[in-house]
Tab-separated table of C-alpha atoms (C1' of nucleotides) in Angstrom:
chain	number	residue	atom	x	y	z
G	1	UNK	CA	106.179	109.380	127.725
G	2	UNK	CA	103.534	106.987	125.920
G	3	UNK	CA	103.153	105.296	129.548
G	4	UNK	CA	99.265	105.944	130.595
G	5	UNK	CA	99.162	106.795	133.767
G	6	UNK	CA	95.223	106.882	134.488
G	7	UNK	CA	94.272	103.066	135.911
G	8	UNK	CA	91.108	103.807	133.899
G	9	UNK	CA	91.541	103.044	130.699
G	10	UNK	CA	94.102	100.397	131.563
G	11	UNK	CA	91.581	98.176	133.874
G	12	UNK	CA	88.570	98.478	131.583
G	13	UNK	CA	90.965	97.409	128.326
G	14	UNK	CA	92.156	94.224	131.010
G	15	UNK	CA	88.520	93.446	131.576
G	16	UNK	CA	87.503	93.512	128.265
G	17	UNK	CA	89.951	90.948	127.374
G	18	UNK	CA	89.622	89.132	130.945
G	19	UNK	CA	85.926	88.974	130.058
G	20	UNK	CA	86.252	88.196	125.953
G	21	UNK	CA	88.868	85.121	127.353
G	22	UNK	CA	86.312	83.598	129.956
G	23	UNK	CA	84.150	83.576	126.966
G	24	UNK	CA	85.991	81.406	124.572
G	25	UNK	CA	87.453	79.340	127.596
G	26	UNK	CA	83.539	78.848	128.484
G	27	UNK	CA	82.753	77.570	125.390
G	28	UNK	CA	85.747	75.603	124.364
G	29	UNK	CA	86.107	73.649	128.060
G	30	UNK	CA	82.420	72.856	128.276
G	31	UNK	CA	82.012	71.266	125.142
G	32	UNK	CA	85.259	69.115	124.819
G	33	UNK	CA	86.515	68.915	128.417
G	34	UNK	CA	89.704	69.939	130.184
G	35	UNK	CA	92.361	67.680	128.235
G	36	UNK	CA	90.051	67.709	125.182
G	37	UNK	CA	90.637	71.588	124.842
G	38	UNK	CA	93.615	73.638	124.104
G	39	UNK	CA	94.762	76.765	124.830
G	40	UNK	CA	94.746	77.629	121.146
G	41	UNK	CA	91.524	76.814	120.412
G	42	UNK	CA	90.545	78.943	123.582
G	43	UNK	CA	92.378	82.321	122.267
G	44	UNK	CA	90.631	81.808	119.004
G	45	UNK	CA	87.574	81.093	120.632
G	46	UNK	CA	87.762	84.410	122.585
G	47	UNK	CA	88.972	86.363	119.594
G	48	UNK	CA	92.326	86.933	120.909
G	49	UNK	CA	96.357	85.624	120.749
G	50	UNK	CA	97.591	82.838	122.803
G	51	UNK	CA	99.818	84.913	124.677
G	52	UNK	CA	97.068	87.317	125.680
G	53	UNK	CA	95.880	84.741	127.249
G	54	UNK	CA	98.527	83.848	129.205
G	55	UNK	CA	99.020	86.906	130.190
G	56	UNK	CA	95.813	87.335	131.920
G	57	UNK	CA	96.048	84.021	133.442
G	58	UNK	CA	98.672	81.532	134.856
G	59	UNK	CA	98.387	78.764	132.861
G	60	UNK	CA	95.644	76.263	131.083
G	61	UNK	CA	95.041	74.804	134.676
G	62	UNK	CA	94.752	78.380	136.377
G	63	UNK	CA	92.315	79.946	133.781
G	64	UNK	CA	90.182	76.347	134.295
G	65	UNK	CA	89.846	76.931	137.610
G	66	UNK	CA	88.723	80.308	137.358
G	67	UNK	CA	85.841	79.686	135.337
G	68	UNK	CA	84.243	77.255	136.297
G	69	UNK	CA	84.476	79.108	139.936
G	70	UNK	CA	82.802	81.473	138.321
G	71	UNK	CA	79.973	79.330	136.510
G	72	UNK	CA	79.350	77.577	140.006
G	73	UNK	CA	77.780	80.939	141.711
G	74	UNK	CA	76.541	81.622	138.347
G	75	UNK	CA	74.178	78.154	138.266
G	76	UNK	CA	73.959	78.422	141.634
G	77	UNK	CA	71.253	81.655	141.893
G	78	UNK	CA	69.856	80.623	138.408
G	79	UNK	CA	68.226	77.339	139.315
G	80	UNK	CA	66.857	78.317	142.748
G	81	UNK	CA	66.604	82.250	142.856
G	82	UNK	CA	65.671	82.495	146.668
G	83	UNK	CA	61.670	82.084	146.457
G	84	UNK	CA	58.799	83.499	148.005
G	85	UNK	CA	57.024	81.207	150.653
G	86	UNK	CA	53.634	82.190	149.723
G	87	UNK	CA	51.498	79.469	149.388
G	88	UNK	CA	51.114	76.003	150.671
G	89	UNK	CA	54.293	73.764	150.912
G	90	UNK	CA	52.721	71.566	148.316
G	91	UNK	CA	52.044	73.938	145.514
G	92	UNK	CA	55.432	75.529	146.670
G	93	UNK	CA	57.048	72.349	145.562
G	94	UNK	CA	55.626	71.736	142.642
G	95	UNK	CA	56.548	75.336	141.075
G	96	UNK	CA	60.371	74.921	142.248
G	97	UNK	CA	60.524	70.965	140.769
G	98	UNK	CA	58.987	72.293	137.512
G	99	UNK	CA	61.243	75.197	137.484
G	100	UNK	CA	63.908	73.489	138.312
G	101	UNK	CA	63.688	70.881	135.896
G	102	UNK	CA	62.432	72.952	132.879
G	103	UNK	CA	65.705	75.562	133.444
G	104	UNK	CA	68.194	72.417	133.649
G	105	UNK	CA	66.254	70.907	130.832
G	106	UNK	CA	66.222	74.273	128.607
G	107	UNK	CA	69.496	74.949	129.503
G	108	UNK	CA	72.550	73.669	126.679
G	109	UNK	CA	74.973	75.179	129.141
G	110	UNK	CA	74.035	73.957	132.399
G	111	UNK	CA	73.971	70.476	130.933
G	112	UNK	CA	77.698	70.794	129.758
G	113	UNK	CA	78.512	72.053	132.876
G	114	UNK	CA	77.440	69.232	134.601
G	115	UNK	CA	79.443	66.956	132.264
G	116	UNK	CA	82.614	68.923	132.845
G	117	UNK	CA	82.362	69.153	136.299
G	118	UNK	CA	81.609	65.807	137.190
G	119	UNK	CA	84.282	64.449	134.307
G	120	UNK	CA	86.849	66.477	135.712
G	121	UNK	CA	86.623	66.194	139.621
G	122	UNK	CA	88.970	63.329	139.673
G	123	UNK	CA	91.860	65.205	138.285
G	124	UNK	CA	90.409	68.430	140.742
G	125	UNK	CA	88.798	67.096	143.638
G	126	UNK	CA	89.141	70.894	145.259
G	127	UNK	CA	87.118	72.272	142.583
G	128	UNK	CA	84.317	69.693	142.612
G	129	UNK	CA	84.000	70.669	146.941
G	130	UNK	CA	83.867	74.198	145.484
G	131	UNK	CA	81.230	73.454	143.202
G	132	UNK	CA	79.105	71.261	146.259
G	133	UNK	CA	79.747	73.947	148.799
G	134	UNK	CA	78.790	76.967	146.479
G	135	UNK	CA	75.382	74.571	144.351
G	136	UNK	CA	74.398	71.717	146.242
G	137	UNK	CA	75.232	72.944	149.581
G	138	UNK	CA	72.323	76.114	149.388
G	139	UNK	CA	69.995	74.419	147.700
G	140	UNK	CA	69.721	71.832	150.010
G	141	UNK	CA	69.546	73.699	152.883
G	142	UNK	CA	66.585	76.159	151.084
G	143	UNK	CA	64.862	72.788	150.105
G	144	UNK	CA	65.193	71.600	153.995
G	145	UNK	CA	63.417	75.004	155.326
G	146	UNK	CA	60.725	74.292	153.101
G	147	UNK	CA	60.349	70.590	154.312
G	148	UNK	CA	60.569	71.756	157.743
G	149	UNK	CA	57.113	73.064	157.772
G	150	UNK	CA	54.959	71.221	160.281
G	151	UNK	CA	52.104	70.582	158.253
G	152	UNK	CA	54.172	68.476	156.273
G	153	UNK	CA	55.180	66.148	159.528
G	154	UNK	CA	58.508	65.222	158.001
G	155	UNK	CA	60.855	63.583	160.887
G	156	UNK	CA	64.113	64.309	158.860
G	157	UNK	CA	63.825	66.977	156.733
G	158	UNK	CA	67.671	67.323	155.911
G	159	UNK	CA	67.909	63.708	154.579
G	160	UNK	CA	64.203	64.141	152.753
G	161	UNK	CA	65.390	67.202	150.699
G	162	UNK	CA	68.874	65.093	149.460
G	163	UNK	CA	66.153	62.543	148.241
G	164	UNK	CA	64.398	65.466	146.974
G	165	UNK	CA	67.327	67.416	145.028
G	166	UNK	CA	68.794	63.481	144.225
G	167	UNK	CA	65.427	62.800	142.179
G	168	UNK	CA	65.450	65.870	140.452
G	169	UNK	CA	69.026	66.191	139.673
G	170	UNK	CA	69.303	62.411	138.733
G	171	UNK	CA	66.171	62.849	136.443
G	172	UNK	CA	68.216	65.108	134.635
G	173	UNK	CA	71.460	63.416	134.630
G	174	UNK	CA	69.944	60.590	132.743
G	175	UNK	CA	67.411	62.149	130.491
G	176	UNK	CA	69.492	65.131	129.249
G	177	UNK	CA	73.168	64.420	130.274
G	178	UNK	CA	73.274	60.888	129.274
G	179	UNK	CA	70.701	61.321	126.470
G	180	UNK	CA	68.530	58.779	127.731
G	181	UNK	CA	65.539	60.386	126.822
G	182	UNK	CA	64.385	58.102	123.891
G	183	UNK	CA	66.316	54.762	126.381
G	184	UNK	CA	63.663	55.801	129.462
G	185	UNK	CA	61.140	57.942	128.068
G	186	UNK	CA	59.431	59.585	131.135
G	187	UNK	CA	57.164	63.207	131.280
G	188	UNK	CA	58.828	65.538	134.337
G	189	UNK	CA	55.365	66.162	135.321
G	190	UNK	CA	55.234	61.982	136.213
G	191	UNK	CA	58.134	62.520	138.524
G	192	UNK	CA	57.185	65.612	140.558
G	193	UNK	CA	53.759	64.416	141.176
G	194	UNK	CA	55.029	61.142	142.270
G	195	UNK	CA	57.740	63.562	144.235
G	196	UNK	CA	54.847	65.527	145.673
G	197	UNK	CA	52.998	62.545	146.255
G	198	UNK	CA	55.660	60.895	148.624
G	199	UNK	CA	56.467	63.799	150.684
G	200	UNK	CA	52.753	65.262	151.357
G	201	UNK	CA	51.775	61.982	152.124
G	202	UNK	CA	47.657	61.804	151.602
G	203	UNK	CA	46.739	61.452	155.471
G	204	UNK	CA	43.343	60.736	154.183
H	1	UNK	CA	108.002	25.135	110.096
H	2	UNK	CA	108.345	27.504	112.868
H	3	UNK	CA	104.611	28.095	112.223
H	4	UNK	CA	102.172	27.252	114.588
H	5	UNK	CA	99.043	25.346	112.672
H	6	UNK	CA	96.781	24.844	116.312
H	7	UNK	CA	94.334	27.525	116.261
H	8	UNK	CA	94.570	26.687	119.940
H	9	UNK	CA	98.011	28.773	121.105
H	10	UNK	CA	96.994	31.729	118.856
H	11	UNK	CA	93.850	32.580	119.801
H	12	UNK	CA	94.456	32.351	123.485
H	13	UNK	CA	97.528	34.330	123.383
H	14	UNK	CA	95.057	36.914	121.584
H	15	UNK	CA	92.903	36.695	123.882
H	16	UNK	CA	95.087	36.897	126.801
H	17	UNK	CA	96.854	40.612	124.857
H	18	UNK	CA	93.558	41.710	124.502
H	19	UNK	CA	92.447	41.171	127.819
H	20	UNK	CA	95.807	42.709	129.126
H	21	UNK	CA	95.251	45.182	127.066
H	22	UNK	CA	91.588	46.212	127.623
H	23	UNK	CA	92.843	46.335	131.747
H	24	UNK	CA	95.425	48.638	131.085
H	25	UNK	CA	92.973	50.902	129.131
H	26	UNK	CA	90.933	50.615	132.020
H	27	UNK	CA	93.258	52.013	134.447
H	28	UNK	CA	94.167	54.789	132.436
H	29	UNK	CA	90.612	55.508	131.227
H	30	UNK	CA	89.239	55.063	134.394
H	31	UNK	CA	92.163	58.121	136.040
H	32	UNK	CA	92.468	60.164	133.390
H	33	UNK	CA	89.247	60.488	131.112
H	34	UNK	CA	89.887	59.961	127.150
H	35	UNK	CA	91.270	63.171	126.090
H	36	UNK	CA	93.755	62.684	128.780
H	37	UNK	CA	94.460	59.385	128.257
H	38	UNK	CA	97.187	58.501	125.479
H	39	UNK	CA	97.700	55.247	123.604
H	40	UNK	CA	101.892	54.997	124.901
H	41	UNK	CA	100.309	55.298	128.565
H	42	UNK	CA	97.519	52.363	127.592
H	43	UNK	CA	100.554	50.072	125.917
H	44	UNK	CA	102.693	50.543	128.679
H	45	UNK	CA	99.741	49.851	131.689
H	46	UNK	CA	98.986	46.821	129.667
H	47	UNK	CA	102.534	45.824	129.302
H	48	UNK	CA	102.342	45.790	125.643
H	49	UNK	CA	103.937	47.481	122.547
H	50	UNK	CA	101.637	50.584	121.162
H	51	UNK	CA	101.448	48.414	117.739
H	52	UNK	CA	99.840	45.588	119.447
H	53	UNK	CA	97.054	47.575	120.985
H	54	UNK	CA	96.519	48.850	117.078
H	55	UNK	CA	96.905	45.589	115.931
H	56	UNK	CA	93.895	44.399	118.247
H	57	UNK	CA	91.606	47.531	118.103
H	58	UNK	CA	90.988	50.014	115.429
H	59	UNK	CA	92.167	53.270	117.348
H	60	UNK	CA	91.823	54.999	119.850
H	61	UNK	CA	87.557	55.770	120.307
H	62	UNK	CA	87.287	51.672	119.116
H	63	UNK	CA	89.065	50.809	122.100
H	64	UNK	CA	87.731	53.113	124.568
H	65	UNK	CA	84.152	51.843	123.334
H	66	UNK	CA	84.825	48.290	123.582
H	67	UNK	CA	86.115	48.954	127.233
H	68	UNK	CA	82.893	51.215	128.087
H	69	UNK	CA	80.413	48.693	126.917
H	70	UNK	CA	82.177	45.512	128.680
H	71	UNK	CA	81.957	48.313	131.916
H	72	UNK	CA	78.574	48.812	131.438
H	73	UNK	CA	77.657	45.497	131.886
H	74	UNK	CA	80.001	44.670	134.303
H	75	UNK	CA	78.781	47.151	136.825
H	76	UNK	CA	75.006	46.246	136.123
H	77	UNK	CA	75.593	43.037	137.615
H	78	UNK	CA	77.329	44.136	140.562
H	79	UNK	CA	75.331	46.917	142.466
H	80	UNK	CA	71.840	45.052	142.083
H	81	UNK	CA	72.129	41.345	142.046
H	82	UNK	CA	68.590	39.939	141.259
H	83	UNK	CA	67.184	39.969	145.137
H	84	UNK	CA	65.134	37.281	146.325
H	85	UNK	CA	61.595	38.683	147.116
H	86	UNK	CA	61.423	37.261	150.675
H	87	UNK	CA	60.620	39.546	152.827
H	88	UNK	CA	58.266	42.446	153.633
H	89	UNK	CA	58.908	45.840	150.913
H	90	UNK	CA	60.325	47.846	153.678
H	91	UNK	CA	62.794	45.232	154.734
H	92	UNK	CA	64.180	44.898	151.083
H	93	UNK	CA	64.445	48.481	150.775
H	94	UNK	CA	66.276	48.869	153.532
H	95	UNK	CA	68.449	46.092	152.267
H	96	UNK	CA	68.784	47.067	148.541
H	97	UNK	CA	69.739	50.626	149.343
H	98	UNK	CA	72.276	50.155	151.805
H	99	UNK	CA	73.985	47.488	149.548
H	100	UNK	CA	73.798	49.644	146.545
H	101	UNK	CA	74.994	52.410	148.281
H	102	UNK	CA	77.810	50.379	150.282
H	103	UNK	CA	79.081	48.617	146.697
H	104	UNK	CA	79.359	52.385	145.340
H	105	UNK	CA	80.965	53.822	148.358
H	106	UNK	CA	83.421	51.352	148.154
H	107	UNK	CA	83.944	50.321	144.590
H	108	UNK	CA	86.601	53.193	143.421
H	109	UNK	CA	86.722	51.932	140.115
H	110	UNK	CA	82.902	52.403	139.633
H	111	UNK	CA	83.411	55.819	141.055
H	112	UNK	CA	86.176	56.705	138.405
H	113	UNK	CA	83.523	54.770	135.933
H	114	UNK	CA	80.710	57.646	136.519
H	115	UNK	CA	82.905	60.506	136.002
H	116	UNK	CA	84.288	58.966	132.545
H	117	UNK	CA	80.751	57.874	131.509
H	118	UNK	CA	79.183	61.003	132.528
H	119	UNK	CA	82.032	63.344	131.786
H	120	UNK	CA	82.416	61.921	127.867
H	121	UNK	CA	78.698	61.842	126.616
H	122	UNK	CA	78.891	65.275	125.027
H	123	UNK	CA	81.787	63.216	122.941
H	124	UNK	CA	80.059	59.986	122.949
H	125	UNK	CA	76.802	59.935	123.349
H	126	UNK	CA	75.528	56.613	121.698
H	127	UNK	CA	77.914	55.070	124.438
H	128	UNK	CA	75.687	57.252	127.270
H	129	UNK	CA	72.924	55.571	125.604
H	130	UNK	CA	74.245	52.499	125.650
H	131	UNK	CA	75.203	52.419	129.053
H	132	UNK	CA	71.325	53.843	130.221
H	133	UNK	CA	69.824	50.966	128.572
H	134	UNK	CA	72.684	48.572	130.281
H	135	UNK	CA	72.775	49.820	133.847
H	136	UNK	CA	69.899	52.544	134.365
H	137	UNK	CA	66.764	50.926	132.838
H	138	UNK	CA	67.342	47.937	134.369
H	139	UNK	CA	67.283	48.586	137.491
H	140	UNK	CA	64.234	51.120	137.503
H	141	UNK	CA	62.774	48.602	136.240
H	142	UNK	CA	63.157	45.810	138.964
H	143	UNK	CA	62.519	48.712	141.493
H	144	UNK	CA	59.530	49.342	139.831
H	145	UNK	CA	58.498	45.765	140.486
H	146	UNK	CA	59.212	46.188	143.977
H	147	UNK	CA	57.450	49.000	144.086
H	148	UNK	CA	54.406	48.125	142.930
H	149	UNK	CA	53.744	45.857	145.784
H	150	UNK	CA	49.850	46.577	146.747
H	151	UNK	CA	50.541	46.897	150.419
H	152	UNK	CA	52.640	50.080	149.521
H	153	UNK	CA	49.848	51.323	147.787
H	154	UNK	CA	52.066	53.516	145.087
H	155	UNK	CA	49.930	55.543	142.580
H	156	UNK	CA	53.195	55.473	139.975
H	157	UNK	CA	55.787	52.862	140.882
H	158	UNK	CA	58.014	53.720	137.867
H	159	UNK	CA	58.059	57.498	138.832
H	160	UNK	CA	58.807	56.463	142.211
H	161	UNK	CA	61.493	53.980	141.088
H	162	UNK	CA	63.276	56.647	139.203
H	163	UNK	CA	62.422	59.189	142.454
H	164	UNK	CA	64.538	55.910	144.656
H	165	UNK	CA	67.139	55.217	142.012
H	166	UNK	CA	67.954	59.228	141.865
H	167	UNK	CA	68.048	59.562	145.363
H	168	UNK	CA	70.429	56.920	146.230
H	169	UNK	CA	72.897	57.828	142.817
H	170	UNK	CA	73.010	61.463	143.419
H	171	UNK	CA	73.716	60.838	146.759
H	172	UNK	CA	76.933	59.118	145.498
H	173	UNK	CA	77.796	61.430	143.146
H	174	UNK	CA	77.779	64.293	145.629
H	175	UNK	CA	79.570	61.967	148.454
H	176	UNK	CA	81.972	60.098	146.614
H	177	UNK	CA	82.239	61.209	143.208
H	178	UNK	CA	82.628	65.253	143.870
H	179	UNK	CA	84.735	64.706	147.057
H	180	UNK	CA	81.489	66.246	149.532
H	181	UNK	CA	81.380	64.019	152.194
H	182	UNK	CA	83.015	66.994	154.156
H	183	UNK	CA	81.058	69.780	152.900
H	184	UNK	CA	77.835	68.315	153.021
H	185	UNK	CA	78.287	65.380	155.685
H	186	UNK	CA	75.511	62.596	155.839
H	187	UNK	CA	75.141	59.293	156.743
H	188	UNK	CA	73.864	56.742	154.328
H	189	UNK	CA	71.391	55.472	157.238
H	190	UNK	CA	69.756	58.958	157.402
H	191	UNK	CA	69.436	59.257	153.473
H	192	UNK	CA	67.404	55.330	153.240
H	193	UNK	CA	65.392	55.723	156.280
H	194	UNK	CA	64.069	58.870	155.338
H	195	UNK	CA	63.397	57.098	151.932
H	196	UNK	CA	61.721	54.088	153.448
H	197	UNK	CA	59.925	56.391	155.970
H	198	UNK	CA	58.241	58.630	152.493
H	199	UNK	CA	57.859	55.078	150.368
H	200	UNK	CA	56.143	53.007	153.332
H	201	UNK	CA	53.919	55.765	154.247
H	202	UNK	CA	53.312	55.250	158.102
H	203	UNK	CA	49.460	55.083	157.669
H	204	UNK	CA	49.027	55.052	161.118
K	1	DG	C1'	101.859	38.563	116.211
K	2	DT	C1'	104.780	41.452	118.366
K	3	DC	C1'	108.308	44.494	118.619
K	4	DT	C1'	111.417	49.082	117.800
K	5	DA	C1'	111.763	53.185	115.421
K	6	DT	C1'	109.759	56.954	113.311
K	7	DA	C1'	106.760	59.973	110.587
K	8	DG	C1'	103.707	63.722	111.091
K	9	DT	C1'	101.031	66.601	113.874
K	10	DA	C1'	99.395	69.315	117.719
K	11	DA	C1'	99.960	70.533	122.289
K	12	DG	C1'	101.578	74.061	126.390
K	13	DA	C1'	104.161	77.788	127.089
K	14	DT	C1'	107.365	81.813	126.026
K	15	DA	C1'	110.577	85.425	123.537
K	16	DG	C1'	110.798	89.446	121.294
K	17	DA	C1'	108.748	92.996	118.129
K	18	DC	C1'	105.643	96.897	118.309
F	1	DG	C1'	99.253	95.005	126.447
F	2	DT	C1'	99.001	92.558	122.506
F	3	DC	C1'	100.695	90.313	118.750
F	4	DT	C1'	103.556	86.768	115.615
F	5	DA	C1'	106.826	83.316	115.540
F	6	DT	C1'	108.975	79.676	117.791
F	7	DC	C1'	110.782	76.142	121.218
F	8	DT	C1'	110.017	71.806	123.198
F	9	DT	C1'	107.426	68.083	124.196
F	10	DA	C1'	103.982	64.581	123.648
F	11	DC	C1'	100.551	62.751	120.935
F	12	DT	C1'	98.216	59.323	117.207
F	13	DA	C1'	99.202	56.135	114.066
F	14	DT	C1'	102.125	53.246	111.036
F	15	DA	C1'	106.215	51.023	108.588
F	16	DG	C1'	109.406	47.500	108.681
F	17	DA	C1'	112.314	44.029	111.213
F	18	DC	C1'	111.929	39.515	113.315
DNA sequence: GTCTATAGTAAGATAGAC
DNA sequence: GTCTATCTTACTATAGAC
């Protein structure tokens, strides 16, 4: 009888290893990219044999999937962690573009992530709908509560907070993702006042 | 003397292989990314031997360059044609956006071309640069132009350029490029009035 | 210049020992 | 459950015939 028959110390062993896979998976697909990795750099990455990891997951295409699932509602309440409508929609605005800017900026992983996900949503178009429906999706609809305020006099707030996320999103696309920092040098600050400018538009 | 002397008959059939060859790496560039692109699948799209695509680029990365950077300034070309400035601003925003975003909508190549570009600048990211400086500066730079029209009385046209640009690309990259038109469902209409309504300030 | 054939390597996935 | 060793396939790149 070696069998253990307590689920205790089998689950925590299985999410060790679940956990210590994700890992080396994480690091190995966002830096080179779903064809560009391989499942054996991904078990040494995660400390671990091949066929553990096949064991925990169905194949190279499975264990893919299931990360970056899991990065999307990770990113998701990183960027825009629900905020507090305190103070005037303008200085409201300003804090989340600067925050949200300075975390994507700051952030080595979010930046692969981005690659990866875009790179790969021709070859998995489900995942990238995943990825809008669990990232952009909230965002945009927090950023169109904010614009809704009346003081602000917006007629379409839905379509004004795409332009709004678009700016901010694109800004980073081409500074960080596409390195064009040196190419089209520009300060964040520059863009989120001209942001700010635009949608509290000086009715003096 | 079964040697040809005429430069003539040479060269063009060079050219002619290479140009085969460079839209055969295109299409499987274009589908499958580089990693998951291999040099038999290139050959074959291009109707060539595997030897003669070595015999007419280094390897693999020299040809996947070459065909980025002939991209590049393909697709600069394309989306903004230099616009006559006849009209009023508003009018030739209206105009610019809905062409730029009706030549992305339905230009599936340059929609494959933005999740290679942006998918492979971890791997390559002199080429990102390249491609900014091709595509991306250009064109914030004529919108800036636009922009700084006096009647639209813009504190920071090239903030707001990259603010217009951002808005409009994002918006294709989470329509067309991550499969969201169903998750997030918007018509381009909405998205460029809203943005002519914030850049033409109704100051009335 | 272009082809066929092949060398050499690395990939995804699994069998069998413990 | 986890490992080592291995099967099979596909890849990059080149040599040699024509």
């Amino acid at each position: 009888m070696v069998r253990i028959k307590s689920d205790e110390v089998d689950r925590d062993n299985s999410v060790d290893k679940v956990e210590q896979i994700l890992q080396g998976a994480m690091q190995e697909f966002l830096q080179n990219g779903y064809a560009g990795t391989s499942m054996d750099r991904v078990a040494v990455a995660a400390g671990v044999s091949k066929a553990t990891v096949y064991s925990h997951f169905q194949d190279k295409e499975g264990l893919f999937k299931v990360l970056l699932e899991q990065l999307a509602s990770k990113k998701n309440n990183s960027i825009f962690g629900t905020e507090p409508i305190g103070k005037e929609p303008a200085a409201v605005l300003h804090h989340l573009g600067t925050k949200a800017l300075d975390l994507m900026n700051s952030d080595q992983e979010h930046t692969a992530f981005m690659r990866v996900l875009i790179g790969e949503s021709g070859r998995f178009p489900e995942l990238a709908q995943i990825c809008v429906r669990a990232m952009i999706k909230p965002v945009a609809e927090t950023l169109t509560q904010y614009l809704a305020a009346p003081e602000l006099n917006i007629p379409d707030p839905e379509a004004t907070a795409r332009i709004l996320l678009g700016a901010l999103v694109h800004f980073h696309i081409t500074q960080d993702v596409m390195h064009g920092r040196d190419i089209i040098p520009m300060e964040s600050d520059r863009l989120i006042d001209a942001l700010i400018h635009l949608i509290t538009k000086r009715a003096d």
